[in-house]
Amino acid sequence: MSREVDDFFDEIETKIPEDVSRLVEKQMDIADAIADAIENSEFKTRKEFAQAIGMKESMLSRILAGNVNLTLKTIAKIEAALEMDIISVAGFEAEKGPVKIAHGGIL
Amino acid sequence: MNFGFKLVRIKVGKKAKIYSIQYDGEENHEFHKFITNPVVKNHQDFQALRKKIKELYNKRGLLSQYFRPEDEKCLNPEICRIDYGQGSLRLFCIRWNDKLLILGGGGVKPDDIRFWQESPGLSVEVRKVADAFHRIKEHLKDNHLEIEDLLED
């Protein structure tokens, strides 16, 4: 394999800025959490869910691909429709039984 | 194989294997061309795309939700792309299954167009990946093979 390809993979943790790395991880965590929540909700399809919250299906696809830097407003809208928390704030998690984002789903 | 290219292994992760297409007579595979293209390397989303690829092969697996379909006839969801953010930086690929990804080339979608069909460069890359997919499928069917039979170390 070429040096360029080796470097592409070997230097992921050292060359990618920490904030970029965290952003991608969190976007994908949130995408997974939303996908799981829709799957376990009363909505039969993702299309139906998108329509229920007034979102284009293509936008929901982009969110589930981990491509979107969601605003809190959009997260709140999604949480309200799914009647559950998608994210929680560290240190402010007591009463409602917080949902923490875990890799690949919700804890 | 004698259908004009081979599938070369570029990464084996905890959740998936990644291969790329290397055409006969060419020194490098398509993914190498992608990551060494200055326009790609210098794109604002390049590092994020790199991280996303690692998340796929090492942590999450190749769930279909992470990929955007690219088949013009909408018949083969395996023909797709990985992108990030607004989707201007695009890496075309074949998501063979949840554990095998075959990477082609890609590029940057100019801001003034909406679809890759409007970009000659991106059109070539998508069609190369689509053509590779069909050739692989046909070869497997004609020769009663499994995809694993075509994967090189």
PDB file of N, CA, C and O in Angstrom, chain A residues 30-81:
ATOM      1  N   ILE A  30     -25.523  11.239  17.505  1.00  0.00           N
ATOM      2  CA  ILE A  30     -26.886  11.769  17.472  1.00  0.00           C
ATOM      3  C   ILE A  30     -27.681  11.126  16.338  1.00  0.00           C
ATOM      4  O   ILE A  30     -28.854  10.770  16.495  1.00  0.00           O
ATOM      5  N   ALA A  31     -27.026  10.942  15.192  1.00  0.00           N
ATOM      6  CA  ALA A  31     -27.695  10.277  14.062  1.00  0.00           C
ATOM      7  C   ALA A  31     -28.153   8.880  14.472  1.00  0.00           C
ATOM      8  O   ALA A  31     -29.293   8.482  14.203  1.00  0.00           O
ATOM      9  N   ASP A  32     -27.271   8.150  15.135  1.00  0.00           N
ATOM     10  CA  ASP A  32     -27.617   6.786  15.567  1.00  0.00           C
ATOM     11  C   ASP A  32     -28.762   6.815  16.581  1.00  0.00           C
ATOM     12  O   ASP A  32     -29.666   5.969  16.542  1.00  0.00           O
ATOM     13  N   ALA A  33     -28.688   7.766  17.504  1.00  0.00           N
ATOM     14  CA  ALA A  33     -29.724   7.854  18.536  1.00  0.00           C
ATOM     15  C   ALA A  33     -31.085   8.169  17.910  1.00  0.00           C
ATOM     16  O   ALA A  33     -32.107   7.581  18.294  1.00  0.00           O
ATOM     17  N   ILE A  34     -31.101   9.078  16.945  1.00  0.00           N
ATOM     18  CA  ILE A  34     -32.368   9.425  16.291  1.00  0.00           C
ATOM     19  C   ILE A  34     -32.887   8.232  15.481  1.00  0.00           C
ATOM     20  O   ILE A  34     -34.083   7.910  15.527  1.00  0.00           O
ATOM     21  N   ALA A  35     -31.996   7.571  14.770  1.00  0.00           N
ATOM     22  CA  ALA A  35     -32.409   6.406  13.972  1.00  0.00           C
ATOM     23  C   ALA A  35     -33.017   5.339  14.869  1.00  0.00           C
ATOM     24  O   ALA A  35     -34.078   4.775  14.556  1.00  0.00           O
ATOM     25  N   ASP A  36     -32.360   5.062  15.995  1.00  0.00           N
ATOM     26  CA  ASP A  36     -32.887   4.062  16.933  1.00  0.00           C
ATOM     27  C   ASP A  36     -34.243   4.493  17.490  1.00  0.00           C
ATOM     28  O   ASP A  36     -35.166   3.687  17.616  1.00  0.00           O
ATOM     29  N   ALA A  37     -34.334   5.780  17.843  1.00  0.00           N
ATOM     30  CA  ALA A  37     -35.577   6.278  18.442  1.00  0.00           C
ATOM     31  C   ALA A  37     -36.734   6.212  17.449  1.00  0.00           C
ATOM     32  O   ALA A  37     -37.855   5.840  17.822  1.00  0.00           O
ATOM     33  N   ILE A  38     -36.484   6.540  16.200  1.00  0.00           N
ATOM     34  CA  ILE A  38     -37.553   6.451  15.192  1.00  0.00           C
ATOM     35  C   ILE A  38     -37.981   4.995  15.025  1.00  0.00           C
ATOM     36  O   ILE A  38     -39.168   4.674  14.959  1.00  0.00           O
ATOM     37  N   GLU A  39     -36.970   4.131  14.969  1.00  0.00           N
ATOM     38  CA  GLU A  39     -37.229   2.691  14.808  1.00  0.00           C
ATOM     39  C   GLU A  39     -38.159   2.164  15.909  1.00  0.00           C
ATOM     40  O   GLU A  39     -39.013   1.323  15.668  1.00  0.00           O
ATOM     41  N   ASN A  40     -37.952   2.690  17.113  1.00  0.00           N
ATOM     42  CA  ASN A  40     -38.736   2.203  18.265  1.00  0.00           C
ATOM     43  C   ASN A  40     -39.950   3.079  18.577  1.00  0.00           C
ATOM     44  O   ASN A  40     -40.552   2.942  19.643  1.00  0.00           O
ATOM     45  N   SER A  41     -40.279   3.970  17.680  1.00  0.00           N
ATOM     46  CA  SER A  41     -41.395   4.884  17.926  1.00  0.00           C
ATOM     47  C   SER A  41     -42.658   4.387  17.229  1.00  0.00           C
ATOM     48  O   SER A  41     -42.650   3.352  16.554  1.00  0.00           O
ATOM     49  N   GLU A  42     -43.701   5.187  17.339  1.00  0.00           N
ATOM     50  CA  GLU A  42     -44.955   4.832  16.674  1.00  0.00           C
ATOM     51  C   GLU A  42     -44.922   5.141  15.176  1.00  0.00           C
ATOM     52  O   GLU A  42     -45.819   4.732  14.438  1.00  0.00           O
ATOM     53  N   PHE A  43     -43.886   5.871  14.751  1.00  0.00           N
ATOM     54  CA  PHE A  43     -43.808   6.210  13.329  1.00  0.00           C
ATOM     55  C   PHE A  43     -43.408   4.965  12.541  1.00  0.00           C
ATOM     56  O   PHE A  43     -42.446   4.281  12.893  1.00  0.00           O
ATOM     57  N   LYS A  44     -44.146   4.708  11.481  1.00  0.00           N
ATOM     58  CA  LYS A  44     -43.889   3.475  10.729  1.00  0.00           C
ATOM     59  C   LYS A  44     -42.659   3.594   9.838  1.00  0.00           C
ATOM     60  O   LYS A  44     -41.970   2.606   9.593  1.00  0.00           O
ATOM     61  N   THR A  45     -42.414   4.773   9.334  1.00  0.00           N
ATOM     62  CA  THR A  45     -41.265   4.963   8.442  1.00  0.00           C
ATOM     63  C   THR A  45     -40.575   6.283   8.775  1.00  0.00           C
ATOM     64  O   THR A  45     -41.137   7.159   9.449  1.00  0.00           O
ATOM     65  N   ARG A  46     -39.361   6.412   8.269  1.00  0.00           N
ATOM     66  CA  ARG A  46     -38.640   7.680   8.444  1.00  0.00           C
ATOM     67  C   ARG A  46     -39.341   8.805   7.685  1.00  0.00           C
ATOM     68  O   ARG A  46     -39.345   9.944   8.126  1.00  0.00           O
ATOM     69  N   LYS A  47     -39.925   8.447   6.565  1.00  0.00           N
ATOM     70  CA  LYS A  47     -40.653   9.441   5.775  1.00  0.00           C
ATOM     71  C   LYS A  47     -41.812  10.005   6.596  1.00  0.00           C
ATOM     72  O   LYS A  47     -42.039  11.215   6.629  1.00  0.00           O
ATOM     73  N   GLU A  48     -42.525   9.101   7.266  1.00  0.00           N
ATOM     74  CA  GLU A  48     -43.659   9.524   8.089  1.00  0.00           C
ATOM     75  C   GLU A  48     -43.189  10.433   9.223  1.00  0.00           C
ATOM     76  O   GLU A  48     -43.833  11.450   9.529  1.00  0.00           O
ATOM     77  N   PHE A  49     -42.057  10.083   9.809  1.00  0.00           N
ATOM     78  CA  PHE A  49     -41.518  10.916  10.888  1.00  0.00           C
ATOM     79  C   PHE A  49     -41.144  12.303  10.363  1.00  0.00           C
ATOM     80  O   PHE A  49     -41.464  13.324  10.983  1.00  0.00           O
ATOM     81  N   ALA A  50     -40.473  12.317   9.217  1.00  0.00           N
ATOM     82  CA  ALA A  50     -40.064  13.605   8.641  1.00  0.00           C
ATOM     83  C   ALA A  50     -41.285  14.491   8.389  1.00  0.00           C
ATOM     84  O   ALA A  50     -41.288  15.688   8.708  1.00  0.00           O
ATOM     85  N   GLN A  51     -42.313  13.895   7.838  1.00  0.00           N
ATOM     86  CA  GLN A  51     -43.535  14.665   7.564  1.00  0.00           C
ATOM     87  C   GLN A  51     -44.152  15.192   8.858  1.00  0.00           C
ATOM     88  O   GLN A  51     -44.615  16.329   8.912  1.00  0.00           O
ATOM     89  N   ALA A  52     -44.109  14.368   9.892  1.00  0.00           N
ATOM     90  CA  ALA A  52     -44.733  14.767  11.171  1.00  0.00           C
ATOM     91  C   ALA A  52     -44.060  15.986  11.780  1.00  0.00           C
ATOM     92  O   ALA A  52     -44.702  16.765  12.490  1.00  0.00           O
ATOM     93  N   ILE A  53     -42.768  16.138  11.534  1.00  0.00           N
ATOM     94  CA  ILE A  53     -42.080  17.295  12.119  1.00  0.00           C
ATOM     95  C   ILE A  53     -41.834  18.394  11.078  1.00  0.00           C
ATOM     96  O   ILE A  53     -41.090  19.339  11.331  1.00  0.00           O
ATOM     97  N   GLY A  54     -42.442  18.235   9.917  1.00  0.00           N
ATOM     98  CA  GLY A  54     -42.331  19.278   8.902  1.00  0.00           C
ATOM     99  C   GLY A  54     -40.940  19.396   8.311  1.00  0.00           C
ATOM    100  O   GLY A  54     -40.485  20.491   7.966  1.00  0.00           O
ATOM    101  N   MET A  55     -40.290  18.261   8.181  1.00  0.00           N
ATOM    102  CA  MET A  55     -38.924  18.267   7.648  1.00  0.00           C
ATOM    103  C   MET A  55     -38.905  17.505   6.322  1.00  0.00           C
ATOM    104  O   MET A  55     -39.625  16.513   6.157  1.00  0.00           O
ATOM    105  N   LYS A  56     -38.098  17.968   5.385  1.00  0.00           N
ATOM    106  CA  LYS A  56     -37.964  17.228   4.130  1.00  0.00           C
ATOM    107  C   LYS A  56     -37.278  15.889   4.418  1.00  0.00           C
ATOM    108  O   LYS A  56     -36.352  15.827   5.233  1.00  0.00           O
ATOM    109  N   GLU A  57     -37.713  14.862   3.693  1.00  0.00           N
ATOM    110  CA  GLU A  57     -37.116  13.545   3.894  1.00  0.00           C
ATOM    111  C   GLU A  57     -35.619  13.578   3.585  1.00  0.00           C
ATOM    112  O   GLU A  57     -34.821  12.888   4.239  1.00  0.00           O
ATOM    113  N   SER A  58     -35.235  14.378   2.604  1.00  0.00           N
ATOM    114  CA  SER A  58     -33.811  14.459   2.243  1.00  0.00           C
ATOM    115  C   SER A  58     -32.988  15.046   3.382  1.00  0.00           C
ATOM    116  O   SER A  58     -31.835  14.659   3.610  1.00  0.00           O
ATOM    117  N   MET A  59     -33.592  15.973   4.122  1.00  0.00           N
ATOM    118  CA  MET A  59     -32.885  16.553   5.260  1.00  0.00           C
ATOM    119  C   MET A  59     -32.714  15.506   6.363  1.00  0.00           C
ATOM    120  O   MET A  59     -31.641  15.402   6.973  1.00  0.00           O
ATOM    121  N   LEU A  60     -33.769  14.733   6.597  1.00  0.00           N
ATOM    122  CA  LEU A  60     -33.659  13.681   7.608  1.00  0.00           C
ATOM    123  C   LEU A  60     -32.577  12.673   7.201  1.00  0.00           C
ATOM    124  O   LEU A  60     -31.804  12.211   8.043  1.00  0.00           O
ATOM    125  N   SER A  61     -32.509  12.365   5.921  1.00  0.00           N
ATOM    126  CA  SER A  61     -31.458  11.447   5.439  1.00  0.00           C
ATOM    127  C   SER A  61     -30.078  12.008   5.729  1.00  0.00           C
ATOM    128  O   SER A  61     -29.160  11.277   6.125  1.00  0.00           O
ATOM    129  N   ARG A  62     -29.918  13.297   5.519  1.00  0.00           N
ATOM    130  CA  ARG A  62     -28.615  13.930   5.784  1.00  0.00           C
ATOM    131  C   ARG A  62     -28.295  13.884   7.275  1.00  0.00           C
ATOM    132  O   ARG A  62     -27.149  13.664   7.676  1.00  0.00           O
ATOM    133  N   ILE A  63     -29.308  14.087   8.094  1.00  0.00           N
ATOM    134  CA  ILE A  63     -29.098  14.020   9.557  1.00  0.00           C
ATOM    135  C   ILE A  63     -28.663  12.613   9.951  1.00  0.00           C
ATOM    136  O   ILE A  63     -27.703  12.420  10.700  1.00  0.00           O
ATOM    137  N   LEU A  64     -29.374  11.614   9.421  1.00  0.00           N
ATOM    138  CA  LEU A  64     -29.074  10.224   9.782  1.00  0.00           C
ATOM    139  C   LEU A  64     -27.745   9.756   9.206  1.00  0.00           C
ATOM    140  O   LEU A  64     -27.168   8.777   9.673  1.00  0.00           O
ATOM    141  N   ALA A  65     -27.261  10.465   8.205  1.00  0.00           N
ATOM    142  CA  ALA A  65     -25.931  10.146   7.662  1.00  0.00           C
ATOM    143  C   ALA A  65     -24.831  10.749   8.531  1.00  0.00           C
ATOM    144  O   ALA A  65     -23.648  10.522   8.290  1.00  0.00           O
ATOM    145  N   GLY A  66     -25.224  11.515   9.535  1.00  0.00           N
ATOM    146  CA  GLY A  66     -24.229  12.154  10.402  1.00  0.00           C
ATOM    147  C   GLY A  66     -23.602  13.377   9.762  1.00  0.00           C
ATOM    148  O   GLY A  66     -22.496  13.780  10.111  1.00  0.00           O
ATOM    149  N   ASN A  67     -24.326  13.982   8.831  1.00  0.00           N
ATOM    150  CA  ASN A  67     -23.745  15.086   8.066  1.00  0.00           C
ATOM    151  C   ASN A  67     -24.163  16.471   8.532  1.00  0.00           C
ATOM    152  O   ASN A  67     -23.674  17.461   8.008  1.00  0.00           O
ATOM    153  N   VAL A  68     -25.078  16.530   9.477  1.00  0.00           N
ATOM    154  CA  VAL A  68     -25.663  17.833   9.789  1.00  0.00           C
ATOM    155  C   VAL A  68     -25.292  18.306  11.189  1.00  0.00           C
ATOM    156  O   VAL A  68     -25.364  17.551  12.157  1.00  0.00           O
ATOM    157  N   ASN A  69     -24.868  19.555  11.254  1.00  0.00           N
ATOM    158  CA  ASN A  69     -24.598  20.204  12.529  1.00  0.00           C
ATOM    159  C   ASN A  69     -25.927  20.762  13.037  1.00  0.00           C
ATOM    160  O   ASN A  69     -26.279  21.906  12.759  1.00  0.00           O
ATOM    161  N   LEU A  70     -26.667  19.926  13.757  1.00  0.00           N
ATOM    162  CA  LEU A  70     -28.031  20.282  14.157  1.00  0.00           C
ATOM    163  C   LEU A  70     -28.066  21.437  15.153  1.00  0.00           C
ATOM    164  O   LEU A  70     -27.210  21.523  16.040  1.00  0.00           O
ATOM    165  N   THR A  71     -29.063  22.265  15.017  1.00  0.00           N
ATOM    166  CA  THR A  71     -29.276  23.296  16.023  1.00  0.00           C
ATOM    167  C   THR A  71     -30.055  22.696  17.195  1.00  0.00           C
ATOM    168  O   THR A  71     -30.736  21.671  17.040  1.00  0.00           O
ATOM    169  N   LEU A  72     -29.962  23.334  18.336  1.00  0.00           N
ATOM    170  CA  LEU A  72     -30.730  22.869  19.497  1.00  0.00           C
ATOM    171  C   LEU A  72     -32.230  22.923  19.200  1.00  0.00           C
ATOM    172  O   LEU A  72     -33.000  22.097  19.684  1.00  0.00           O
ATOM    173  N   LYS A  73     -32.612  23.909  18.393  1.00  0.00           N
ATOM    174  CA  LYS A  73     -34.028  24.043  18.046  1.00  0.00           C
ATOM    175  C   LYS A  73     -34.521  22.792  17.310  1.00  0.00           C
ATOM    176  O   LYS A  73     -35.594  22.261  17.614  1.00  0.00           O
ATOM    177  N   THR A  74     -33.720  22.320  16.370  1.00  0.00           N
ATOM    178  CA  THR A  74     -34.118  21.124  15.618  1.00  0.00           C
ATOM    179  C   THR A  74     -34.084  19.888  16.507  1.00  0.00           C
ATOM    180  O   THR A  74     -34.972  19.029  16.439  1.00  0.00           O
ATOM    181  N   ILE A  75     -33.060  19.807  17.353  1.00  0.00           N
ATOM    182  CA  ILE A  75     -32.993  18.661  18.275  1.00  0.00           C
ATOM    183  C   ILE A  75     -34.223  18.645  19.184  1.00  0.00           C
ATOM    184  O   ILE A  75     -34.841  17.601  19.405  1.00  0.00           O
ATOM    185  N   ALA A  76     -34.593  19.817  19.680  1.00  0.00           N
ATOM    186  CA  ALA A  76     -35.765  19.904  20.558  1.00  0.00           C
ATOM    187  C   ALA A  76     -37.034  19.469  19.823  1.00  0.00           C
ATOM    188  O   ALA A  76     -37.896  18.783  20.385  1.00  0.00           O
ATOM    189  N   LYS A  77     -37.136  19.857  18.560  1.00  0.00           N
ATOM    190  CA  LYS A  77     -38.310  19.467  17.762  1.00  0.00           C
ATOM    191  C   LYS A  77     -38.350  17.943  17.595  1.00  0.00           C
ATOM    192  O   LYS A  77     -39.407  17.311  17.737  1.00  0.00           O
ATOM    193  N   ILE A  78     -37.202  17.369  17.325  1.00  0.00           N
ATOM    194  CA  ILE A  78     -37.130  15.906  17.163  1.00  0.00           C
ATOM    195  C   ILE A  78     -37.451  15.213  18.490  1.00  0.00           C
ATOM    196  O   ILE A  78     -38.213  14.239  18.536  1.00  0.00           O
ATOM    197  N   GLU A  79     -36.877  15.733  19.571  1.00  0.00           N
ATOM    198  CA  GLU A  79     -37.134  15.141  20.890  1.00  0.00           C
ATOM    199  C   GLU A  79     -38.624  15.204  21.234  1.00  0.00           C
ATOM    200  O   GLU A  79     -39.190  14.243  21.763  1.00  0.00           O
ATOM    201  N   ALA A  80     -39.247  16.342  20.928  1.00  0.00           N
ATOM    202  CA  ALA A  80     -40.667  16.503  21.252  1.00  0.00           C
ATOM    203  C   ALA A  80     -41.514  15.491  20.481  1.00  0.00           C
ATOM    204  O   ALA A  80     -42.425  14.877  21.027  1.00  0.00           O
ATOM    205  N   ALA A  81     -41.183  15.308  19.205  1.00  0.00           N
ATOM    206  CA  ALA A  81     -41.955  14.369  18.387  1.00  0.00           C
ATOM    207  C   ALA A  81     -41.765  12.929  18.848  1.00  0.00           C
ATOM    208  O   ALA A  81     -42.689  12.115  18.784  1.00  0.00           O
TER     209      ALA A  81
END
